PDB file of C-alpha atoms in Angstrom:
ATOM      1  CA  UNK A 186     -54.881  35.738   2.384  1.00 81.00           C
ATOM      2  CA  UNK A 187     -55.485  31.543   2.704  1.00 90.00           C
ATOM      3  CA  UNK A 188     -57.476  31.646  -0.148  1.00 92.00           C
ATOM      4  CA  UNK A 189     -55.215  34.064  -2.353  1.00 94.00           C
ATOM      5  CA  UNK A 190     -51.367  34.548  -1.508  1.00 95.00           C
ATOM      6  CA  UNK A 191     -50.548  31.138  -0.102  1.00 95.00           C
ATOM      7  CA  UNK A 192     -52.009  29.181  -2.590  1.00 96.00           C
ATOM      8  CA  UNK A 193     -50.614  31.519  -5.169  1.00 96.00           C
ATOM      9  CA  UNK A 194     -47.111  31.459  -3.881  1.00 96.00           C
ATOM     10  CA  UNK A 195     -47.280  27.953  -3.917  1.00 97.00           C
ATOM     11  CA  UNK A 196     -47.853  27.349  -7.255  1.00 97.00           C
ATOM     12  CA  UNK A 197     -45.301  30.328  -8.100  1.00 98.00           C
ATOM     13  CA  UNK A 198     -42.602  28.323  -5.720  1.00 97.00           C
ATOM     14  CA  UNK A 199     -43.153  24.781  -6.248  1.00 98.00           C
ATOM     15  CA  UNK A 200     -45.266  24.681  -9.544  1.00 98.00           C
ATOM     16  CA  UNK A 201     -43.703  27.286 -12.050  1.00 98.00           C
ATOM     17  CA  UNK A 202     -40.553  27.121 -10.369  1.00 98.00           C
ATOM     18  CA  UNK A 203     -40.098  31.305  -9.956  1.00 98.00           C
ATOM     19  CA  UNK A 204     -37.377  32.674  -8.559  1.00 98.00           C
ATOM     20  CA  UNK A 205     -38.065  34.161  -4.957  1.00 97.00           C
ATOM     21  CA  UNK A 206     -38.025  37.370  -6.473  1.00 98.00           C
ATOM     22  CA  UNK A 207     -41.208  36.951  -8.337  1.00 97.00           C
ATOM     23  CA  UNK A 208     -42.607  34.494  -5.089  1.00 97.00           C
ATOM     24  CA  UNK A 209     -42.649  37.556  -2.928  1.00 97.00           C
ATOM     25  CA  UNK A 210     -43.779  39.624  -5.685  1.00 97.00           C
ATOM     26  CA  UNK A 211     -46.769  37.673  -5.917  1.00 96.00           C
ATOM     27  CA  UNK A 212     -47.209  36.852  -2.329  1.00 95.00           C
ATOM     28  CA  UNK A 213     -47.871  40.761  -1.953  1.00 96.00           C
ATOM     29  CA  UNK A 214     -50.099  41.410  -4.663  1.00 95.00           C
ATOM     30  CA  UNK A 215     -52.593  40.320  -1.872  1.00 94.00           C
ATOM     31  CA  UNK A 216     -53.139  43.636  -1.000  1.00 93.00           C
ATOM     32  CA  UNK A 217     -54.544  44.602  -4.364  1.00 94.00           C
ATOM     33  CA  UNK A 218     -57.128  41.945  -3.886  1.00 93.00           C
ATOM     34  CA  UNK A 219     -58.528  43.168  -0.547  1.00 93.00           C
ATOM     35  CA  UNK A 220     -58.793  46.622  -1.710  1.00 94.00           C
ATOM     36  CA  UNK A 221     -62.214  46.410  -2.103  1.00 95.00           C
ATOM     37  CA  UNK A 222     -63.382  44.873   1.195  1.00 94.00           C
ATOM     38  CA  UNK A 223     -61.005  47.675   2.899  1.00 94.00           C
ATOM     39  CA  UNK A 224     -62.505  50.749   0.911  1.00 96.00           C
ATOM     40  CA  UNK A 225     -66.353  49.582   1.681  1.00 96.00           C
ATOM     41  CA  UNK A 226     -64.701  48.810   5.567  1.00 94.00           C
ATOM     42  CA  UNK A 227     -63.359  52.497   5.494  1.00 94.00           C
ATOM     43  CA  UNK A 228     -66.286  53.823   4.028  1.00 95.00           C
ATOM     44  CA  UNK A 229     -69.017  52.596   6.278  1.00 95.00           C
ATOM     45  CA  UNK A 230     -67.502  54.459   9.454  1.00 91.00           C
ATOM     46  CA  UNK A 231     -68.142  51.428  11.762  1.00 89.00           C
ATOM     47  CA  UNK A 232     -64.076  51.158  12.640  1.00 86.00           C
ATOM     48  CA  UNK A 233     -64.535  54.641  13.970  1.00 87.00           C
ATOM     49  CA  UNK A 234     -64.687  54.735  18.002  1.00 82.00           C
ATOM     50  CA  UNK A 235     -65.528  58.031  20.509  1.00 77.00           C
ATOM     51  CA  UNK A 236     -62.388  57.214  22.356  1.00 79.00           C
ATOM     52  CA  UNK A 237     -62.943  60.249  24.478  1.00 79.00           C
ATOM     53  CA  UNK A 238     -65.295  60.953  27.595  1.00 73.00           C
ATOM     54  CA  UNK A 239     -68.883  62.185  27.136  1.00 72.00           C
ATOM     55  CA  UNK A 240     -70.684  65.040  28.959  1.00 68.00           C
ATOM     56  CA  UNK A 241     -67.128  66.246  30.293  1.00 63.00           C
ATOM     57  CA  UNK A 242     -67.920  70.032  30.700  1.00 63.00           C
ATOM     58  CA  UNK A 243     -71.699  69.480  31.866  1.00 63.00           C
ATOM     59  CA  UNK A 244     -71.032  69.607  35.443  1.00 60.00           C
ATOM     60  CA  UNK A 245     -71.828  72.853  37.488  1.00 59.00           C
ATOM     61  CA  UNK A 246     -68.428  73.278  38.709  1.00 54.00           C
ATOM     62  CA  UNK A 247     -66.901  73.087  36.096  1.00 56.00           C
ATOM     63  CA  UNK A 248     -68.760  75.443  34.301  1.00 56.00           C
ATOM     64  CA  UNK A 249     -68.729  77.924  37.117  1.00 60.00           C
ATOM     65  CA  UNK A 250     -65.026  77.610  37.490  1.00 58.00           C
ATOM     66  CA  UNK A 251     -64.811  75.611  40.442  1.00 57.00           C
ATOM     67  CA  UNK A 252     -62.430  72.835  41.320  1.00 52.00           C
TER      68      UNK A 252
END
């Protein structure tokens, strides 16, 4: 985003003189440009997390029905 949409929406402001229309227009096209850094993100599985407990049902009692 630093490197990209701020120095992009400062030349759009201050530079070419856009109307804010366009500014914001531009200042969100940043999402285009980390598409690819997302997709290999998603892709490689690392943002997944076992958020749940392990070895839950392995207990005796519980498998025999006992409290």
């Amino acid at each position: 985003m630093w490197c990209y949409a701020v120095p992009l929406g400062f030349l759009a402001a201050f530079v070419f003189q856009l109307p804010v229309m366009w500014v914001y227009f531009l200042l969100c096209t940043d999402e285009f440009v980390k598409w690819p850094w997302v997709i290999k993100h998603y892709r490689s599985g690392k943002w997944l997390n076992n958020i749940t407990r392990d070895n839950l049902f392995d207990s005796e009692d519980i498998k025999n029905g006992e409290n």
